[in-house]
Amino acid sequence: MILVTGGAGFIGANFVLDWLARNDEPVLNVDKLTYAGNLGNLSTLDGDARHLFVHADICDNEAMAALLAQHRPRAIVHFAAESHVDRSIHGPAEFIRTNVNGTFSLLEAARQYWGALGAADKAAFRFLHVSTDEVYGSLGPNDPPFTETTPYAPNSPYSASKAGSDHLVRAYHHTYGMPVLTTNCSNNYGPYHFPEKLIPLMITNALAGKALPVYGDGQQVRDWLYVGDHCAAIRRVLEAGRTGEVYNVGGWNEKANLDVVHTLCDLLDALSPRADGGSYRTQIAYVTDRPGHDRRYAIDARKIERELGWKPAETFETGLRKTVQWYLSHQEWVANIQSGAYLKWMESNYGQRLAQSALA
Ligand code: NAD
Ligand code: DAU
């Protein structure tokens, strides 16, 4: 079996669902179920013996060691993290705890387990660390995209904590020879995306008749990748990646935030028109910028294509349409997520911003 951490979150749940849709190798899914973890994402696996869920914290080294000893996975795919940049600005401590200390605790448990394996199992074992393009910092408009050798320059507490975890993973290969792999991916979008992030937030706010809060001038650029393509890249790296190597994963889809929001509004105008006949674009509100906001990310994904034959299957147009349709047909999932804790976050991040904003 494989052990997946953070498999109740956005990408982790998509990964577990895709994995079990393609083969019968069981998944041990270890998740703390923070505000971002949701077992509802995995409800289609209820009663499926190939999926074993364990409610645990990766910072609990003894629990991780016990799980490894009991279930003896051939690989660990490590998604668990605090993942939202804005939350890292409001409260960085949890990011250091889970992303740095938690990855360290998991690496230590993995090192003990891996060190005691027989020669063949030891050689076959993999620790795949799922990371982000944000560790490389921010690009100017004419800079070339990030490659695997771009120097690290993380700018937010989130990206700094992910950079710390990347360095630990790298060191475990260099020092102990542990067979690790690291992927650094660009912005994902798709089903089960928690509506605190740009794309699901805009869809859910638009449908609820609320403001669509665009930070600053909306000209920040992100590279967007459909989550199913990210899952395929991770499967491929796990299968054939060279240990100790880093693979950048991206969609070759650089878009300014405002263009993304306009495209979403246009899709919603077509697929779920407003009762008053107006466009969702009128709900756009320019709000105070994110402190330290990275201006542009772009990924050079040629290494993974050249070495492992992976490239994205979805275009931004096909992926975004699928995503909007998924949210339209899963409004109960959205309603369940919008609990008291979610409303509190929305007020603390947007309350003052929106009070000072100008509608577009
Ligand atoms: P998410 O916030 O949706 O999910 C994170 C999951 O980890 C949740 O299920 C949560 O309960 C769990 N978790 C958090 N702390 C934990 C702990 N201490 N112990 C066990 N479980 C814990 O995140 P996501 O967007 O699915 O991102 C998954 C991974 O991919 C992260 O490592 C993130 O840095 C990375 N990544 C995300 C993106 C993106 O666009 N979302 C892009 C590149 C890389
Ligand atoms: O690049 C990969 C990263 O992408 C991942 O490592 C992170 O886990 C993931 O959250 C994401 O980070 P971003 O900060 O790029 O994503 P977010 O969806 O929060 O914001 C995308 C862009 O949209 C960013 O420039 C900020 C802007 N934005 C975001 C929100 C939530 C707004 O303008 N308004 C908003 O309300």
Short mmCIF file of C-alpha atoms and ligand atoms in Angstrom, two decimals:
data_model
loop_
_atom_site.label_atom_id
_atom_site.label_comp_id
_atom_site.label_asym_id
_atom_site.label_seq_id
_atom_site.Cartn_x
_atom_site.Cartn_y
_atom_site.Cartn_z
CA MET A 1 0.00 0.00 0.00
CA ILE A 2 0.91 3.65 -0.11
CA LEU A 3 0.58 6.14 2.74
CA VAL A 4 -0.88 9.52 1.81
CA THR A 5 -0.80 12.46 4.23
CA GLY A 6 -3.39 15.23 3.88
CA GLY A 7 -5.63 13.04 1.74
CA ALA A 8 -8.82 14.75 2.97
CA GLY A 9 -7.75 18.13 1.57
CA PHE A 10 -8.19 19.50 -1.94
CA ILE A 11 -5.31 17.91 -3.88
CA GLY A 12 -4.89 14.95 -1.53
CA ALA A 13 -8.54 13.89 -1.92
CA ASN A 14 -8.36 14.25 -5.70
CA PHE A 15 -5.18 12.16 -5.63
CA VAL A 16 -6.73 9.37 -3.50
CA LEU A 17 -9.87 9.26 -5.67
CA ASP A 18 -7.82 9.15 -8.89
CA TRP A 19 -5.43 6.56 -7.47
CA LEU A 20 -8.19 4.12 -6.48
CA ALA A 21 -10.06 4.73 -9.73
CA ARG A 22 -6.97 3.48 -11.60
CA ASN A 23 -5.65 0.57 -9.54
CA ASP A 24 -6.38 -1.55 -6.49
CA GLU A 25 -3.30 -0.76 -4.41
CA PRO A 26 -4.71 0.34 -1.03
CA VAL A 27 -4.24 3.82 0.40
CA LEU A 28 -3.60 4.58 4.07
CA ASN A 29 -4.88 8.14 4.37
CA VAL A 30 -3.51 10.10 7.35
CA ASP A 31 -5.12 13.47 7.99
CA LYS A 32 -5.61 15.73 11.00
CA LEU A 33 -8.88 17.09 9.57
CA THR A 34 -8.12 20.77 10.06
CA TYR A 35 -10.64 23.28 8.69
CA ALA A 36 -9.30 22.31 5.22
CA GLY A 37 -9.73 18.56 5.65
CA ASN A 38 -13.13 17.16 4.78
CA LEU A 39 -14.11 13.50 4.78
CA GLY A 40 -17.06 14.49 2.58
CA ASN A 41 -14.49 14.77 -0.24
CA LEU A 42 -14.02 11.00 0.05
CA SER A 43 -17.64 9.94 0.59
CA THR A 44 -17.65 7.92 -2.67
CA LEU A 45 -15.10 5.63 -0.98
CA ASP A 46 -17.37 4.79 1.98
CA GLY A 47 -17.22 1.02 2.51
CA ASP A 48 -14.28 0.61 0.09
CA ALA A 49 -11.74 -1.66 1.82
CA ARG A 50 -8.92 -0.21 -0.29
CA HIS A 51 -9.18 3.11 1.56
CA LEU A 52 -8.13 3.20 5.20
CA PHE A 53 -8.54 6.58 6.90
CA VAL A 54 -6.62 7.43 10.07
CA HIS A 55 -7.29 10.66 11.96
CA ALA A 56 -3.79 11.72 13.07
CA ASP A 57 -1.36 14.63 13.12
CA ILE A 58 1.91 14.33 11.17
CA CYS A 59 3.61 16.19 14.04
CA ASP A 60 2.94 13.12 16.22
CA ASN A 61 6.13 11.21 15.48
CA GLU A 62 5.13 8.18 17.57
CA ALA A 63 1.80 7.85 15.80
CA MET A 64 3.53 8.09 12.40
CA ALA A 65 6.12 5.47 13.42
CA ALA A 66 3.39 3.13 14.65
CA LEU A 67 1.40 3.49 11.42
CA LEU A 68 4.47 2.74 9.31
CA ALA A 69 5.36 -0.31 11.43
CA GLN A 70 1.81 -1.64 11.29
CA HIS A 71 0.96 -1.04 7.62
CA ARG A 72 4.40 -1.21 5.98
CA PRO A 73 3.72 1.06 2.97
CA ARG A 74 6.05 1.01 -0.03
CA ALA A 75 5.79 4.78 -0.40
CA ILE A 76 4.70 7.97 1.35
CA VAL A 77 3.06 10.76 -0.65
CA HIS A 78 3.17 13.83 1.56
CA PHE A 79 0.48 16.46 0.91
CA ALA A 80 -0.40 17.48 4.49
CA ALA A 81 0.27 21.17 5.04
CA GLU A 82 -1.23 24.49 5.93
CA SER A 83 -1.69 25.84 2.42
CA HIS A 84 -3.32 29.29 2.35
CA VAL A 85 -1.00 32.32 1.99
CA ASP A 86 -3.51 34.77 3.53
CA ARG A 87 -3.91 32.58 6.63
CA SER A 88 -0.11 32.42 6.94
CA ILE A 89 -0.09 36.23 7.08
CA HIS A 90 -2.76 36.28 9.82
CA GLY A 91 -1.19 33.42 11.84
CA PRO A 92 2.16 31.95 10.76
CA ALA A 93 2.72 29.66 13.79
CA GLU A 94 0.55 26.81 12.53
CA PHE A 95 2.47 26.90 9.22
CA ILE A 96 5.79 26.38 10.97
CA ARG A 97 4.29 23.65 13.15
CA THR A 98 2.78 21.54 10.38
CA ASN A 99 4.89 22.38 7.35
CA VAL A 100 8.33 22.44 9.00
CA ASN A 101 8.02 20.45 12.25
CA GLY A 102 5.41 18.09 10.83
CA THR A 103 7.49 17.27 7.76
CA PHE A 104 10.51 16.77 10.02
CA SER A 105 8.57 14.43 12.31
CA LEU A 106 7.30 12.44 9.32
CA LEU A 107 10.78 12.26 7.78
CA GLU A 108 12.20 10.96 11.05
CA ALA A 109 9.54 8.25 11.32
CA ALA A 110 10.14 7.37 7.65
CA ARG A 111 13.92 7.22 8.16
CA GLN A 112 13.62 4.74 11.05
CA TYR A 113 11.16 2.60 9.10
CA TRP A 114 13.09 2.72 5.84
CA GLY A 115 16.43 2.03 7.57
CA ALA A 116 15.13 -1.26 8.93
CA LEU A 117 13.75 -2.56 5.62
CA GLY A 118 15.42 -5.40 3.72
CA ALA A 119 17.66 -4.41 0.79
CA ALA A 120 15.05 -4.79 -1.97
CA ASP A 121 12.27 -2.96 -0.09
CA LYS A 122 14.73 -0.29 0.95
CA ALA A 123 15.72 0.39 -2.65
CA ALA A 124 12.09 0.43 -3.81
CA PHE A 125 10.81 2.76 -1.04
CA ARG A 126 9.88 6.35 -1.97
CA PHE A 127 9.11 9.51 0.02
CA LEU A 128 7.39 11.94 -2.36
CA HIS A 129 7.15 15.48 -1.03
CA VAL A 130 4.50 17.68 -2.65
CA SER A 131 5.65 21.28 -2.75
CA THR A 132 4.97 24.56 -4.45
CA ASP A 133 6.40 26.99 -7.01
CA GLU A 134 6.08 29.77 -4.40
CA VAL A 135 9.43 28.72 -2.85
CA TYR A 136 11.16 30.37 -5.84
CA GLY A 137 9.79 33.83 -5.03
CA SER A 138 8.36 36.37 -7.45
CA LEU A 139 9.18 37.01 -11.14
CA GLY A 140 9.32 40.25 -13.10
CA PRO A 141 7.21 40.48 -16.29
CA ASN A 142 10.06 39.45 -18.60
CA ASP A 143 11.89 36.94 -16.38
CA PRO A 144 12.14 33.35 -17.61
CA PRO A 145 9.94 30.84 -15.75
CA PHE A 146 11.19 28.96 -12.65
CA THR A 147 13.36 25.93 -13.36
CA GLU A 148 14.44 23.29 -10.84
CA THR A 149 17.69 25.23 -10.29
CA THR A 150 16.14 28.66 -9.66
CA PRO A 151 17.43 29.85 -6.25
CA TYR A 152 14.91 29.76 -3.41
CA ALA A 153 13.51 33.17 -2.38
CA PRO A 154 10.25 32.54 -0.48
CA ASN A 155 8.34 35.70 0.43
CA SER A 156 5.42 34.66 2.65
CA PRO A 157 5.37 32.68 5.89
CA TYR A 158 3.60 29.93 3.89
CA SER A 159 6.26 29.73 1.17
CA ALA A 160 9.08 30.05 3.70
CA SER A 161 7.66 27.11 5.66
CA LYS A 162 7.34 25.04 2.46
CA ALA A 163 10.93 26.00 1.52
CA GLY A 164 12.07 24.78 4.95
CA SER A 165 10.33 21.46 4.40
CA ASP A 166 11.87 21.13 0.90
CA HIS A 167 15.35 21.64 2.37
CA LEU A 168 14.76 18.98 5.03
CA VAL A 169 13.60 16.48 2.39
CA ARG A 170 16.65 17.26 0.27
CA ALA A 171 18.96 16.82 3.27
CA TYR A 172 17.49 13.39 4.09
CA HIS A 173 18.53 12.23 0.64
CA HIS A 174 21.96 13.85 0.76
CA THR A 175 22.82 12.73 4.29
CA TYR A 176 21.00 9.44 4.78
CA GLY A 177 20.48 8.36 1.17
CA MET A 178 16.70 8.23 1.70
CA PRO A 179 14.95 7.79 -1.67
CA VAL A 180 13.04 11.07 -1.79
CA LEU A 181 11.36 12.93 -4.66
CA THR A 182 10.10 16.52 -4.62
CA THR A 183 7.55 18.16 -6.89
CA ASN A 184 7.12 21.94 -7.05
CA CYS A 185 3.78 22.73 -8.63
CA SER A 186 1.94 25.88 -9.68
CA ASN A 187 -1.62 26.92 -8.72
CA ASN A 188 -4.12 24.07 -8.87
CA TYR A 189 -7.87 24.37 -9.42
CA GLY A 190 -10.73 21.89 -9.77
CA PRO A 191 -13.27 19.93 -7.71
CA TYR A 192 -13.14 19.99 -3.88
CA HIS A 193 -11.10 23.23 -3.83
CA PHE A 194 -11.77 24.98 -0.52
CA PRO A 195 -13.59 28.29 -1.19
CA GLU A 196 -10.93 30.44 0.48
CA LYS A 197 -8.72 30.27 -2.65
CA LEU A 198 -9.23 32.56 -5.64
CA ILE A 199 -11.16 30.37 -8.11
CA PRO A 200 -13.64 28.62 -5.76
CA LEU A 201 -14.07 31.82 -3.74
CA MET A 202 -15.06 33.76 -6.85
CA ILE A 203 -17.49 31.06 -8.00
CA THR A 204 -19.19 30.70 -4.62
CA ASN A 205 -19.32 34.43 -3.88
CA ALA A 206 -20.69 35.15 -7.36
CA LEU A 207 -23.50 32.62 -6.96
CA ALA A 208 -24.29 33.97 -3.47
CA GLY A 209 -24.61 37.52 -4.84
CA LYS A 210 -21.57 38.67 -2.85
CA ALA A 211 -18.63 40.89 -3.79
CA LEU A 212 -15.73 39.35 -5.77
CA PRO A 213 -12.68 40.72 -3.90
CA VAL A 214 -9.74 41.35 -6.27
CA TYR A 215 -6.52 42.22 -4.40
CA GLY A 216 -4.71 45.38 -5.56
CA ASP A 217 -4.83 45.95 -9.32
CA GLY A 218 -5.59 42.30 -10.15
CA GLN A 219 -2.60 42.13 -12.49
CA GLN A 220 -0.69 39.50 -10.47
CA VAL A 221 0.06 36.47 -12.62
CA ARG A 222 -0.29 32.80 -11.66
CA ASP A 223 0.25 29.64 -13.70
CA TRP A 224 -2.87 27.44 -13.43
CA LEU A 225 -2.99 23.64 -13.55
CA TYR A 226 -6.09 21.43 -13.38
CA VAL A 227 -5.84 19.27 -10.24
CA GLY A 228 -6.26 16.00 -12.18
CA ASP A 229 -3.15 16.88 -14.19
CA HIS A 230 -1.22 17.48 -10.96
CA CYS A 231 -2.33 14.06 -9.67
CA ALA A 232 -1.13 12.44 -12.92
CA ALA A 233 2.24 14.17 -12.56
CA ILE A 234 2.64 12.90 -8.99
CA ARG A 235 1.76 9.34 -10.02
CA ARG A 236 4.32 9.54 -12.80
CA VAL A 237 7.09 10.94 -10.55
CA LEU A 238 6.35 8.23 -7.98
CA GLU A 239 6.56 5.60 -10.68
CA ALA A 240 9.65 6.71 -12.58
CA GLY A 241 11.20 9.83 -11.01
CA ARG A 242 14.90 9.70 -10.18
CA THR A 243 15.43 9.74 -6.42
CA GLY A 244 16.88 12.92 -5.00
CA GLU A 245 15.50 14.89 -7.95
CA VAL A 246 13.12 17.82 -8.06
CA TYR A 247 10.42 18.09 -10.74
CA ASN A 248 8.62 21.34 -11.51
CA VAL A 249 4.97 20.83 -12.49
CA GLY A 250 2.95 23.49 -14.29
CA GLY A 251 0.22 24.10 -16.80
CA TRP A 252 1.86 26.57 -19.21
CA ASN A 253 -1.13 28.76 -18.37
CA GLU A 254 -0.04 32.16 -17.13
CA LYS A 255 -3.03 34.38 -16.40
CA ALA A 256 -3.54 37.68 -14.61
CA ASN A 257 -5.98 37.35 -11.69
CA LEU A 258 -8.42 39.85 -13.19
CA ASP A 259 -8.54 37.85 -16.44
CA VAL A 260 -9.30 34.70 -14.44
CA VAL A 261 -12.12 36.47 -12.60
CA HIS A 262 -13.54 37.86 -15.86
CA THR A 263 -13.47 34.41 -17.46
CA LEU A 264 -15.25 32.92 -14.44
CA CYS A 265 -17.93 35.63 -14.57
CA ASP A 266 -18.48 35.01 -18.27
CA LEU A 267 -18.77 31.23 -17.73
CA LEU A 268 -21.27 31.78 -14.92
CA ASP A 269 -23.23 34.28 -17.03
CA ALA A 270 -23.61 31.50 -19.63
CA LEU A 271 -24.13 28.50 -17.34
CA SER A 272 -26.10 30.05 -14.46
CA PRO A 273 -27.36 33.52 -15.44
CA ARG A 274 -28.31 35.98 -12.70
CA ALA A 275 -32.04 36.37 -12.13
CA ASP A 276 -31.80 40.13 -12.88
CA GLY A 277 -30.05 39.50 -16.22
CA GLY A 278 -26.94 41.44 -15.12
CA SER A 279 -23.39 40.15 -15.44
CA TYR A 280 -21.48 38.71 -12.49
CA ARG A 281 -18.68 41.11 -13.52
CA THR A 282 -20.59 43.90 -11.76
CA GLN A 283 -19.87 42.15 -8.43
CA ILE A 284 -16.09 42.65 -8.79
CA ALA A 285 -14.65 44.80 -5.96
CA TYR A 286 -11.05 46.02 -5.81
CA VAL A 287 -9.79 45.58 -2.25
CA THR A 288 -6.58 46.27 -0.30
CA ASP A 289 -3.71 44.18 -1.60
CA ARG A 290 -2.20 41.14 0.14
CA PRO A 291 0.92 42.25 2.10
CA GLY A 292 4.10 41.14 0.29
CA HIS A 293 1.98 39.91 -2.64
CA ASP A 294 4.12 37.99 -5.19
CA ARG A 295 3.64 39.58 -8.60
CA ARG A 296 4.21 36.67 -10.93
CA TYR A 297 4.83 32.90 -10.88
CA ALA A 298 5.64 30.86 -13.98
CA ILE A 299 6.83 27.27 -14.25
CA ASP A 300 9.18 25.73 -16.75
CA ALA A 301 7.83 22.16 -16.82
CA ARG A 302 10.18 20.85 -19.51
CA LYS A 303 12.16 18.52 -17.22
CA ILE A 304 9.17 16.38 -16.21
CA GLU A 305 8.01 16.26 -19.83
CA ARG A 306 11.47 15.35 -21.16
CA GLU A 307 12.35 12.76 -18.50
CA LEU A 308 8.98 11.29 -17.58
CA GLY A 309 6.76 12.13 -20.55
CA TRP A 310 4.20 14.07 -18.44
CA LYS A 311 2.34 17.07 -19.75
CA PRO A 312 -1.04 18.54 -18.84
CA ALA A 313 -4.11 17.08 -20.55
CA GLU A 314 -6.48 19.98 -19.79
CA THR A 315 -6.32 23.48 -21.21
CA PHE A 316 -7.34 26.35 -18.95
CA GLU A 317 -10.60 26.66 -20.89
CA THR A 318 -11.61 22.98 -20.56
CA GLY A 319 -10.44 22.74 -16.94
CA LEU A 320 -12.20 25.92 -15.85
CA ARG A 321 -15.47 24.96 -17.50
CA LYS A 322 -15.39 21.55 -15.77
CA THR A 323 -14.65 23.27 -12.48
CA VAL A 324 -17.52 25.75 -12.75
CA GLN A 325 -19.87 22.92 -13.70
CA TRP A 326 -18.67 20.90 -10.69
CA TYR A 327 -19.44 23.78 -8.29
CA LEU A 328 -22.84 24.32 -9.88
CA SER A 329 -23.73 20.68 -9.34
CA HIS A 330 -22.22 20.42 -5.82
CA GLN A 331 -23.83 23.34 -4.03
CA GLU A 332 -24.57 21.12 -1.02
CA TRP A 333 -20.82 20.44 -0.65
CA VAL A 334 -20.24 24.20 -0.64
CA ALA A 335 -23.03 24.81 1.88
CA ASN A 336 -21.60 22.17 4.23
CA ILE A 337 -18.18 23.80 4.14
CA GLN A 338 -19.43 27.29 4.89
CA SER A 339 -19.56 26.65 8.64
CA GLY A 340 -19.14 29.14 11.48
CA ALA A 341 -15.34 28.85 11.22
CA TYR A 342 -15.48 29.69 7.51
CA LEU A 343 -17.67 32.76 8.12
CA LYS A 344 -15.26 33.93 10.83
CA TRP A 345 -12.32 33.65 8.40
CA MET A 346 -14.24 35.56 5.71
CA GLU A 347 -14.94 38.37 8.17
CA SER A 348 -11.34 38.57 9.43
CA ASN A 349 -9.76 38.56 5.95
CA TYR A 350 -12.34 40.56 3.98
CA GLY A 351 -14.48 42.55 6.44
CA GLN A 352 -12.33 45.66 6.56
CA ARG A 353 -11.08 45.29 2.98
CA LEU A 354 -14.61 45.27 1.58
CA ALA A 355 -15.71 48.17 3.79
CA GLN A 356 -13.00 50.26 2.05
CA SER A 357 -13.44 48.84 -1.45
CA ALA A 358 -14.75 50.26 -4.68
CA LEU A 359 -17.06 48.14 -6.81
CA ALA A 360 -15.71 47.72 -10.36
P1 NAD B 1 -5.44 21.84 1.66
O1 NAD B 1 -5.23 22.95 2.63
O2 NAD B 1 -6.66 21.79 0.85
O3 NAD B 1 -5.34 20.43 2.43
C1 NAD B 1 -4.37 20.16 3.39
C2 NAD B 1 -4.75 18.87 4.10
O4 NAD B 1 -3.72 18.59 5.09
C3 NAD B 1 -6.07 18.96 4.86
O5 NAD B 1 -6.83 17.79 4.65
C4 NAD B 1 -5.65 19.07 6.32
O6 NAD B 1 -6.60 18.54 7.22
C5 NAD B 1 -4.35 18.26 6.32
N1 NAD B 1 -3.44 18.65 7.40
C6 NAD B 1 -3.07 19.91 7.76
N2 NAD B 1 -2.26 19.86 8.81
C7 NAD B 1 -2.07 18.56 9.12
C8 NAD B 1 -1.32 17.88 10.10
N3 NAD B 1 -0.58 18.53 11.01
N4 NAD B 1 -1.36 16.51 10.12
C9 NAD B 1 -2.11 15.83 9.22
N5 NAD B 1 -2.86 16.43 8.29
C10 NAD B 1 -2.84 17.78 8.23
O7 NAD B 1 -4.14 21.85 0.75
P2 NAD B 1 -3.98 21.52 -0.81
O8 NAD B 1 -4.29 22.73 -1.60
O9 NAD B 1 -4.68 20.26 -1.10
O10 NAD B 1 -2.40 21.31 -0.89
C11 NAD B 1 -1.83 20.02 -0.64
C12 NAD B 1 -0.31 20.14 -0.75
O11 NAD B 1 0.04 20.59 -2.06
C13 NAD B 1 0.31 21.13 0.22
O12 NAD B 1 1.52 20.59 0.68
C14 NAD B 1 0.55 22.37 -0.63
O13 NAD B 1 1.65 23.11 -0.14
C15 NAD B 1 0.85 21.74 -1.97
N6 NAD B 1 0.52 22.57 -3.16
C16 NAD B 1 -0.73 23.12 -3.29
C17 NAD B 1 -1.02 23.84 -4.44
C18 NAD B 1 -2.39 24.45 -4.65
O14 NAD B 1 -2.56 25.19 -5.62
N7 NAD B 1 -3.38 24.17 -3.83
C19 NAD B 1 -0.06 24.00 -5.44
C20 NAD B 1 1.21 23.44 -5.26
C21 NAD B 1 1.48 22.70 -4.12
O1 DAU B 2 1.50 28.64 -6.57
C1 DAU B 2 1.08 27.53 -5.83
C2 DAU B 2 0.29 28.01 -4.64
O2 DAU B 2 -0.96 28.46 -5.14
C3 DAU B 2 0.09 26.94 -3.56
O3 DAU B 2 1.33 26.58 -3.02
C4 DAU B 2 -0.83 27.45 -2.45
O4 DAU B 2 -1.08 26.43 -1.52
C5 DAU B 2 -2.13 27.91 -3.07
O5 DAU B 2 -2.97 28.47 -2.08
C6 DAU B 2 -1.87 28.94 -4.17
O6 DAU B 2 -1.36 30.18 -3.60
P1 DAU B 2 -1.87 31.61 -4.13
O7 DAU B 2 -1.64 32.60 -3.07
O8 DAU B 2 -1.34 31.89 -5.49
O9 DAU B 2 -3.45 31.25 -4.31
P2 DAU B 2 -4.78 32.06 -3.96
O10 DAU B 2 -5.90 31.30 -4.57
O11 DAU B 2 -4.87 32.39 -2.51
O12 DAU B 2 -4.59 33.41 -4.75
C7 DAU B 2 -4.37 33.40 -6.15
C8 DAU B 2 -4.17 34.85 -6.58
O13 DAU B 2 -5.41 35.54 -6.42
C9 DAU B 2 -3.16 35.60 -5.73
O14 DAU B 2 -2.44 36.51 -6.57
C10 DAU B 2 -4.01 36.38 -4.74
C11 DAU B 2 -5.28 36.66 -5.53
N1 DAU B 2 -6.51 36.73 -4.71
C12 DAU B 2 -6.78 35.70 -3.86
C13 DAU B 2 -7.91 35.73 -3.07
C14 DAU B 2 -8.19 34.58 -2.11
C15 DAU B 2 -7.39 37.80 -4.83
O15 DAU B 2 -7.15 38.72 -5.65
N2 DAU B 2 -8.51 37.82 -4.06
C16 DAU B 2 -8.80 36.85 -3.15
O16 DAU B 2 -9.84 36.94 -2.45
#
